[in-house]
């Protein structure tokens, strides 16, 4: 026990002595949380629209006003020919080109259907889809108004029978994506920092040759491993604390569930990540190799965590792969606890899986750690 | 017997690093392993310190078997790897305390053993190991290897990359440690250090070529060596190699060491030969053999 404490003490000394590393450990995650949470948005804003209005009537102007009034469209400009708009689209000066035909108002007044042409830059398919939805909604709204106005004139009795859906969004009533993203990004940061640090830590001793010296001492495997990894377990919890504070103070993320439960889960989860880091350390010879492998897994874990793309929309095989992804369970867990206020009962499956993974990975890591060859 | 090695062989994938090594080191002996880089010296050290497991053979260190009593060996040997392997970001005092603690001892307990060495680096004890000079690093590493009062000390090329004055000091320290009853196995690529050992083993390509005391090895050397110098040293080695009865030629300091095949070698014949090749100021004289000469001839 004395030996373990001494190694821990030594390890902390080394961490705090490396000032530039210390800054990286604490400042980078904070910056990332602040920046990523503001940047990683699914909202499509500032859409630039170019309109070729051939109708030039009060109806078409009403439609353009509607587009103008919408907060998502930042620049609405007019051109006299569709071709000009298309050129702008090609040059990347505009995102959407709308053509309103000559007969627009006339057709509407005669009770006929009319068409407008919408051209969208679809290099980014997802964004184009969202833009299309926005425009369709505006046009539909415009349509309803026209219908109501026209019907009003024709026959007061016939009112349209429509089923209107009024959604009520639970757990995130305002659909604030930050509420949704911040806890997830926090999970990523905690994972990333602890995985990288632990993966590089033992391999660093290998690289510097100090491990050789340590290996000829009577120090026991478990003493060394616990002594080396415990400081990073503590660092992980500190980063979680800082992250939760930022989430609360800066982003006002609701924290409905029990915070102690979050800490308990993280404590177990960190054991898993540290074990994984140790495993990487055992199978590499240099810090570069360790870093590369850690990154490789990190990228897969991040992209398949359900943080940026919903797991439900992945192909079946990919969904199965995510079952092995620890970040997935943590992201699920932290959203459930913070946003839904889930208790231990509800998160038991996630906790169980992480406990199982932690045992498996650490078992594997300790087994593959050898003092002699 | 402090170290006893029987028929040890070690193979890395395609390289036979050690082949049937057998020798013994007495208690309190200063034993040198002399050989060029890649001879297998470090592999032998790593085997004896339980960092590697041999493919064949066995050995005992301080009467403990390297395959069975790993823990006991680790408690009773001190190992100083060839590469400086202490924590560069910890200070001298912290490094020493660290190693004392993991061996379950304290600096005070064995201070008498390291005192001679430690006093030399003590003025810098709050300096980080990474900021020390080569000689001081060496002293610190030796202190760390000694802090638990080992019975056997393994020093893998301790003086490589150390200045001549520090090297001399270092060997004096080893002699003092020897007097305290510590068995020392030291490896070095420097032939001049070989004569400072009680006994040496010449090792090359994983094989032991000779084991004896340095004096005995030199005495047993039968061939006569001539040191040759002229005004054109860089042509000399090529010209000497063309001499019909030459046995071997190699550079030795400011001279060429020349060995002839025949016992009835006449210096004047060689002198004339070199003169015809255009050399001036030719000096040829008998030289006393050194370990290096023996080694070059093996």
mmCIF file of N, CA and C in Angstrom, chain B residues 12-103:
data_model
loop_
_atom_site.group_PDB
_atom_site.id
_atom_site.type_symbol
_atom_site.label_atom_id
_atom_site.label_comp_id
_atom_site.label_asym_id
_atom_site.label_seq_id
_atom_site.Cartn_x
_atom_site.Cartn_y
_atom_site.Cartn_z
ATOM 1 N N UNK B 12 16.375 -14.159 -30.588
ATOM 2 C CA UNK B 12 15.270 -13.272 -30.962
ATOM 3 C C UNK B 12 14.939 -13.660 -32.380
ATOM 4 N N UNK B 13 13.694 -13.647 -32.716
ATOM 5 C CA UNK B 13 13.225 -14.135 -34.021
ATOM 6 C C UNK B 13 14.298 -14.771 -34.917
ATOM 7 N N UNK B 14 15.117 -13.950 -35.591
ATOM 8 C CA UNK B 14 16.087 -14.544 -36.509
ATOM 9 C C UNK B 14 17.520 -14.451 -36.019
ATOM 10 N N UNK B 15 17.690 -13.784 -34.891
ATOM 11 C CA UNK B 15 19.058 -13.529 -34.438
ATOM 12 C C UNK B 15 19.375 -14.400 -33.234
ATOM 13 N N UNK B 16 20.476 -15.110 -33.332
ATOM 14 C CA UNK B 16 20.952 -15.874 -32.181
ATOM 15 C C UNK B 16 21.766 -14.912 -31.337
ATOM 16 N N UNK B 17 21.157 -14.374 -30.278
ATOM 17 C CA UNK B 17 21.836 -13.345 -29.492
ATOM 18 C C UNK B 17 22.896 -13.942 -28.582
ATOM 19 N N UNK B 18 22.614 -15.092 -28.004
ATOM 20 C CA UNK B 18 23.586 -15.747 -27.124
ATOM 21 C C UNK B 18 23.603 -17.234 -27.435
ATOM 22 N N UNK B 19 24.809 -17.799 -27.415
ATOM 23 C CA UNK B 19 24.937 -19.201 -27.771
ATOM 24 C C UNK B 19 25.741 -19.922 -26.708
ATOM 25 N N UNK B 20 25.093 -20.806 -25.993
ATOM 26 C CA UNK B 20 25.804 -21.659 -25.028
ATOM 27 C C UNK B 20 26.802 -20.929 -24.160
ATOM 28 N N UNK B 21 26.317 -19.942 -23.456
ATOM 29 C CA UNK B 21 27.211 -19.192 -22.582
ATOM 30 C C UNK B 21 27.332 -19.929 -21.246
ATOM 31 N N UNK B 22 28.546 -20.152 -20.809
ATOM 32 C CA UNK B 22 28.769 -20.765 -19.500
ATOM 33 C C UNK B 22 29.949 -20.067 -18.840
ATOM 34 N N UNK B 23 29.727 -19.496 -17.681
ATOM 35 C CA UNK B 23 30.857 -19.018 -16.863
ATOM 36 C C UNK B 23 30.377 -18.711 -15.456
ATOM 37 N N UNK B 24 31.328 -18.481 -14.591
ATOM 38 C CA UNK B 24 30.976 -18.226 -13.205
ATOM 39 C C UNK B 24 31.686 -16.978 -12.717
ATOM 40 N N UNK B 25 31.045 -16.283 -11.802
ATOM 41 C CA UNK B 25 31.660 -15.098 -11.207
ATOM 42 C C UNK B 25 31.700 -15.321 -9.709
ATOM 43 N N UNK B 26 32.873 -15.122 -9.122
ATOM 44 C CA UNK B 26 33.035 -15.346 -7.680
ATOM 45 C C UNK B 26 32.425 -14.193 -6.900
ATOM 46 N N UNK B 27 32.188 -14.484 -5.631
ATOM 47 C CA UNK B 27 31.655 -13.439 -4.774
ATOM 48 C C UNK B 27 32.706 -12.342 -4.609
ATOM 49 N N UNK B 28 32.294 -11.119 -4.697
ATOM 50 C CA UNK B 28 33.205 -10.000 -4.505
ATOM 51 C C UNK B 28 34.151 -9.779 -5.672
ATOM 52 N N UNK B 29 33.834 -10.356 -6.811
ATOM 53 C CA UNK B 29 34.690 -10.204 -7.973
ATOM 54 C C UNK B 29 34.197 -9.050 -8.851
ATOM 55 N N UNK B 30 35.146 -8.388 -9.487
ATOM 56 C CA UNK B 30 34.787 -7.367 -10.476
ATOM 57 C C UNK B 30 35.032 -8.006 -11.839
ATOM 58 N N UNK B 31 33.947 -8.399 -12.476
ATOM 59 C CA UNK B 31 34.038 -9.200 -13.689
ATOM 60 C C UNK B 31 33.610 -8.364 -14.894
ATOM 61 N N UNK B 32 34.442 -8.347 -15.915
ATOM 62 C CA UNK B 32 34.139 -7.518 -17.080
ATOM 63 C C UNK B 32 33.695 -8.338 -18.276
ATOM 64 N N UNK B 33 32.661 -7.852 -18.944
ATOM 65 C CA UNK B 33 32.228 -8.463 -20.206
ATOM 66 C C UNK B 33 32.688 -7.523 -21.302
ATOM 67 N N UNK B 34 33.661 -7.966 -22.093
ATOM 68 C CA UNK B 34 34.233 -7.070 -23.084
ATOM 69 C C UNK B 34 33.803 -7.526 -24.467
ATOM 70 N N UNK B 35 33.247 -6.630 -25.228
ATOM 71 C CA UNK B 35 32.844 -7.019 -26.573
ATOM 72 C C UNK B 35 32.265 -5.848 -27.320
ATOM 73 N N UNK B 36 32.222 -5.938 -28.636
ATOM 74 C CA UNK B 36 31.703 -4.822 -29.431
ATOM 75 C C UNK B 36 30.188 -4.709 -29.302
ATOM 76 N N UNK B 37 29.626 -3.659 -29.877
ATOM 77 C CA UNK B 37 28.172 -3.492 -29.879
ATOM 78 C C UNK B 37 27.545 -4.679 -30.592
ATOM 79 N N UNK B 38 26.450 -5.155 -30.050
ATOM 80 C CA UNK B 38 25.753 -6.255 -30.699
ATOM 81 C C UNK B 38 26.331 -7.613 -30.373
ATOM 82 N N UNK B 39 27.256 -7.676 -29.405
ATOM 83 C CA UNK B 39 27.877 -8.954 -29.063
ATOM 84 C C UNK B 39 26.952 -9.824 -28.220
ATOM 85 N N UNK B 40 25.954 -9.205 -27.581
ATOM 86 C CA UNK B 40 25.041 -9.957 -26.733
ATOM 87 C C UNK B 40 25.183 -9.625 -25.259
ATOM 88 N N UNK B 41 25.946 -8.557 -24.970
ATOM 89 C CA UNK B 41 26.182 -8.195 -23.574
ATOM 90 C C UNK B 41 24.871 -7.808 -22.878
ATOM 91 N N UNK B 42 24.117 -6.921 -23.521
ATOM 92 C CA UNK B 42 22.884 -6.450 -22.890
ATOM 93 C C UNK B 42 21.890 -7.594 -22.723
ATOM 94 N N UNK B 43 21.825 -8.477 -23.717
ATOM 95 C CA UNK B 43 20.922 -9.622 -23.608
ATOM 96 C C UNK B 43 21.270 -10.457 -22.380
ATOM 97 N N UNK B 44 22.566 -10.667 -22.171
ATOM 98 C CA UNK B 44 22.993 -11.453 -21.013
ATOM 99 C C UNK B 44 22.573 -10.762 -19.716
ATOM 100 N N UNK B 45 22.742 -9.446 -19.659
ATOM 101 C CA UNK B 45 22.319 -8.702 -18.474
ATOM 102 C C UNK B 45 20.827 -8.841 -18.241
ATOM 103 N N UNK B 46 20.074 -8.747 -19.324
ATOM 104 C CA UNK B 46 18.623 -8.789 -19.168
ATOM 105 C C UNK B 46 18.159 -10.184 -18.748
ATOM 106 N N UNK B 47 18.900 -11.191 -19.168
ATOM 107 C CA UNK B 47 18.572 -12.546 -18.725
ATOM 108 C C UNK B 47 18.839 -12.703 -17.235
ATOM 109 N N UNK B 48 20.008 -12.205 -16.824
ATOM 110 C CA UNK B 48 20.406 -12.388 -15.428
ATOM 111 C C UNK B 48 19.572 -11.548 -14.474
ATOM 112 N N UNK B 49 18.996 -10.449 -14.983
ATOM 113 C CA UNK B 49 18.161 -9.619 -14.120
ATOM 114 C C UNK B 49 16.690 -9.971 -14.271
ATOM 115 N N UNK B 50 16.391 -11.105 -14.865
ATOM 116 C CA UNK B 50 15.038 -11.666 -15.021
ATOM 117 C C UNK B 50 14.128 -10.850 -15.937
ATOM 118 N N UNK B 51 14.716 -10.009 -16.772
ATOM 119 C CA UNK B 51 13.877 -9.256 -17.707
ATOM 120 C C UNK B 51 13.591 -10.084 -18.958
ATOM 121 N N UNK B 52 14.428 -11.085 -19.195
ATOM 122 C CA UNK B 52 14.234 -11.983 -20.328
ATOM 123 C C UNK B 52 14.288 -13.405 -19.808
ATOM 124 N N UNK B 53 13.676 -14.289 -20.566
ATOM 125 C CA UNK B 53 13.730 -15.702 -20.209
ATOM 126 C C UNK B 53 14.558 -16.406 -21.282
ATOM 127 N N UNK B 54 15.557 -17.205 -20.879
ATOM 128 C CA UNK B 54 16.406 -17.851 -21.889
ATOM 129 C C UNK B 54 15.658 -18.949 -22.650
ATOM 130 N N UNK B 55 16.099 -19.222 -23.882
ATOM 131 C CA UNK B 55 15.514 -20.329 -24.630
ATOM 132 C C UNK B 55 16.029 -21.665 -24.101
ATOM 133 N N UNK B 56 17.296 -21.627 -23.707
ATOM 134 C CA UNK B 56 17.908 -22.837 -23.165
ATOM 135 C C UNK B 56 18.828 -22.435 -22.037
ATOM 136 N N UNK B 57 19.124 -23.416 -21.183
ATOM 137 C CA UNK B 57 20.098 -23.183 -20.146
ATOM 138 C C UNK B 57 19.498 -22.553 -18.910
ATOM 139 N N UNK B 58 20.348 -22.339 -17.944
ATOM 140 C CA UNK B 58 19.879 -21.806 -16.685
ATOM 141 C C UNK B 58 21.006 -21.013 -16.037
ATOM 142 N N UNK B 59 20.647 -20.278 -14.999
ATOM 143 C CA UNK B 59 21.669 -19.502 -14.315
ATOM 144 C C UNK B 59 21.207 -19.216 -12.904
ATOM 145 N N UNK B 60 22.160 -18.990 -12.028
ATOM 146 C CA UNK B 60 21.794 -18.524 -10.697
ATOM 147 C C UNK B 60 22.525 -17.224 -10.428
ATOM 148 N N UNK B 61 21.832 -16.352 -9.728
ATOM 149 C CA UNK B 61 22.415 -15.075 -9.327
ATOM 150 C C UNK B 61 22.236 -14.985 -7.821
ATOM 151 N N UNK B 62 23.303 -14.783 -7.095
ATOM 152 C CA UNK B 62 23.273 -14.747 -5.631
ATOM 153 C C UNK B 62 22.565 -15.986 -5.092
ATOM 154 N N UNK B 63 22.818 -17.114 -5.716
ATOM 155 C CA UNK B 63 22.251 -18.413 -5.342
ATOM 156 C C UNK B 63 20.753 -18.538 -5.604
ATOM 157 N N UNK B 64 20.185 -17.608 -6.334
ATOM 158 C CA UNK B 64 18.782 -17.732 -6.717
ATOM 159 C C UNK B 64 18.704 -18.071 -8.195
ATOM 160 N N UNK B 65 17.761 -18.966 -8.506
ATOM 161 C CA UNK B 65 17.591 -19.385 -9.887
ATOM 162 C C UNK B 65 16.843 -18.317 -10.680
ATOM 163 N N UNK B 66 17.346 -17.971 -11.858
ATOM 164 C CA UNK B 66 16.708 -16.873 -12.616
ATOM 165 C C UNK B 66 15.337 -17.249 -13.161
ATOM 166 N N UNK B 67 15.015 -18.540 -13.190
ATOM 167 C CA UNK B 67 13.697 -18.934 -13.685
ATOM 168 C C UNK B 67 12.696 -19.092 -12.548
ATOM 169 N N UNK B 68 13.214 -19.471 -11.380
ATOM 170 C CA UNK B 68 12.288 -19.799 -10.285
ATOM 171 C C UNK B 68 12.194 -18.705 -9.230
ATOM 172 N N UNK B 69 13.316 -18.097 -8.904
ATOM 173 C CA UNK B 69 13.293 -17.151 -7.782
ATOM 174 C C UNK B 69 13.386 -15.711 -8.277
ATOM 175 N N UNK B 70 12.457 -15.367 -9.132
ATOM 176 C CA UNK B 70 12.503 -14.044 -9.752
ATOM 177 C C UNK B 70 12.418 -12.933 -8.715
ATOM 178 N N UNK B 71 11.502 -13.107 -7.780
ATOM 179 C CA UNK B 71 11.293 -12.058 -6.788
ATOM 180 C C UNK B 71 12.545 -11.842 -5.936
ATOM 181 N N UNK B 72 13.167 -12.957 -5.524
ATOM 182 C CA UNK B 72 14.353 -12.852 -4.669
ATOM 183 C C UNK B 72 15.483 -12.167 -5.429
ATOM 184 N N UNK B 73 15.607 -12.523 -6.698
ATOM 185 C CA UNK B 73 16.674 -11.896 -7.488
ATOM 186 C C UNK B 73 16.448 -10.401 -7.581
ATOM 187 N N UNK B 74 15.207 -10.024 -7.856
ATOM 188 C CA UNK B 74 14.929 -8.589 -8.010
ATOM 189 C C UNK B 74 15.213 -7.826 -6.729
ATOM 190 N N UNK B 75 15.104 -8.536 -5.593
ATOM 191 C CA UNK B 75 15.400 -7.881 -4.328
ATOM 192 C C UNK B 75 16.884 -7.768 -4.061
ATOM 193 N N UNK B 76 17.669 -8.630 -4.705
ATOM 194 C CA UNK B 76 19.074 -8.663 -4.292
ATOM 195 C C UNK B 76 20.060 -8.254 -5.386
ATOM 196 N N UNK B 77 19.558 -7.759 -6.500
ATOM 197 C CA UNK B 77 20.498 -7.248 -7.493
ATOM 198 C C UNK B 77 20.228 -5.775 -7.775
ATOM 199 N N UNK B 78 21.276 -5.096 -8.192
ATOM 200 C CA UNK B 78 21.125 -3.726 -8.652
ATOM 201 C C UNK B 78 21.452 -3.724 -10.133
ATOM 202 N N UNK B 79 20.654 -3.010 -10.924
ATOM 203 C CA UNK B 79 20.871 -3.039 -12.371
ATOM 204 C C UNK B 79 20.910 -1.611 -12.882
ATOM 205 N N UNK B 80 21.929 -1.329 -13.643
ATOM 206 C CA UNK B 80 22.031 -0.009 -14.254
ATOM 207 C C UNK B 80 22.052 -0.231 -15.758
ATOM 208 N N UNK B 81 20.932 -0.028 -16.441
ATOM 209 C CA UNK B 81 20.872 -0.266 -17.878
ATOM 210 C C UNK B 81 21.790 0.688 -18.627
ATOM 211 N N UNK B 82 22.137 0.312 -19.836
ATOM 212 C CA UNK B 82 23.044 1.126 -20.630
ATOM 213 C C UNK B 82 22.496 2.507 -20.908
ATOM 214 N N UNK B 83 21.172 2.575 -21.117
ATOM 215 C CA UNK B 83 20.568 3.860 -21.388
ATOM 216 C C UNK B 83 20.152 4.470 -20.058
ATOM 217 N N UNK B 84 20.390 5.756 -19.875
ATOM 218 C CA UNK B 84 19.990 6.397 -18.629
ATOM 219 C C UNK B 84 18.497 6.233 -18.436
ATOM 220 N N UNK B 85 18.098 5.604 -17.342
ATOM 221 C CA UNK B 85 16.681 5.270 -17.240
ATOM 222 C C UNK B 85 16.109 5.638 -15.888
ATOM 223 N N UNK B 86 16.449 6.839 -15.450
ATOM 224 C CA UNK B 86 15.780 7.355 -14.265
ATOM 225 C C UNK B 86 14.807 8.420 -14.739
ATOM 226 N N UNK B 87 13.992 8.910 -13.804
ATOM 227 C CA UNK B 87 12.992 9.899 -14.200
ATOM 228 C C UNK B 87 13.641 11.259 -14.373
ATOM 229 N N UNK B 88 13.643 11.731 -15.611
ATOM 230 C CA UNK B 88 14.316 12.987 -15.920
ATOM 231 C C UNK B 88 13.591 14.178 -15.307
ATOM 232 N N UNK B 89 12.298 14.019 -15.051
ATOM 233 C CA UNK B 89 11.551 15.160 -14.511
ATOM 234 C C UNK B 89 11.472 15.144 -12.989
ATOM 235 N N UNK B 90 12.164 14.176 -12.381
ATOM 236 C CA UNK B 90 12.257 14.204 -10.918
ATOM 237 C C UNK B 90 13.679 14.633 -10.542
ATOM 238 N N UNK B 91 13.809 15.179 -9.349
ATOM 239 C CA UNK B 91 15.135 15.646 -8.938
ATOM 240 C C UNK B 91 15.990 14.460 -8.476
ATOM 241 N N UNK B 92 17.261 14.733 -8.230
ATOM 242 C CA UNK B 92 18.174 13.699 -7.741
ATOM 243 C C UNK B 92 17.605 13.061 -6.477
ATOM 244 N N UNK B 93 17.229 13.908 -5.521
ATOM 245 C CA UNK B 93 16.738 13.390 -4.242
ATOM 246 C C UNK B 93 15.455 12.582 -4.448
ATOM 247 N N UNK B 94 14.575 13.067 -5.330
ATOM 248 C CA UNK B 94 13.301 12.365 -5.544
ATOM 249 C C UNK B 94 13.508 11.005 -6.197
ATOM 250 N N UNK B 95 14.406 10.954 -7.168
ATOM 251 C CA UNK B 95 14.708 9.679 -7.805
ATOM 252 C C UNK B 95 15.226 8.672 -6.787
ATOM 253 N N UNK B 96 16.143 9.137 -5.957
ATOM 254 C CA UNK B 96 16.759 8.235 -4.998
ATOM 255 C C UNK B 96 15.716 7.755 -3.978
ATOM 256 N N UNK B 97 14.900 8.689 -3.503
ATOM 257 C CA UNK B 97 13.863 8.318 -2.541
ATOM 258 C C UNK B 97 12.882 7.340 -3.170
ATOM 259 N N UNK B 98 12.558 7.588 -4.444
ATOM 260 C CA UNK B 98 11.616 6.711 -5.138
ATOM 261 C C UNK B 98 12.130 5.279 -5.168
ATOM 262 N N UNK B 99 13.386 5.119 -5.585
ATOM 263 C CA UNK B 99 13.902 3.754 -5.685
ATOM 264 C C UNK B 99 14.089 3.124 -4.305
ATOM 265 N N UNK B 100 14.477 3.939 -3.325
ATOM 266 C CA UNK B 100 14.590 3.402 -1.965
ATOM 267 C C UNK B 100 13.232 2.873 -1.516
ATOM 268 N N UNK B 101 12.173 3.663 -1.785
ATOM 269 C CA UNK B 101 10.852 3.280 -1.308
ATOM 270 C C UNK B 101 10.336 2.016 -1.985
ATOM 271 N N UNK B 102 10.522 1.907 -3.301
ATOM 272 C CA UNK B 102 9.969 0.701 -3.920
ATOM 273 C C UNK B 102 10.775 -0.541 -3.561
ATOM 274 N N UNK B 103 11.961 -0.345 -3.026
ATOM 275 C CA UNK B 103 12.687 -1.511 -2.512
ATOM 276 C C UNK B 103 12.406 -1.695 -1.023
#
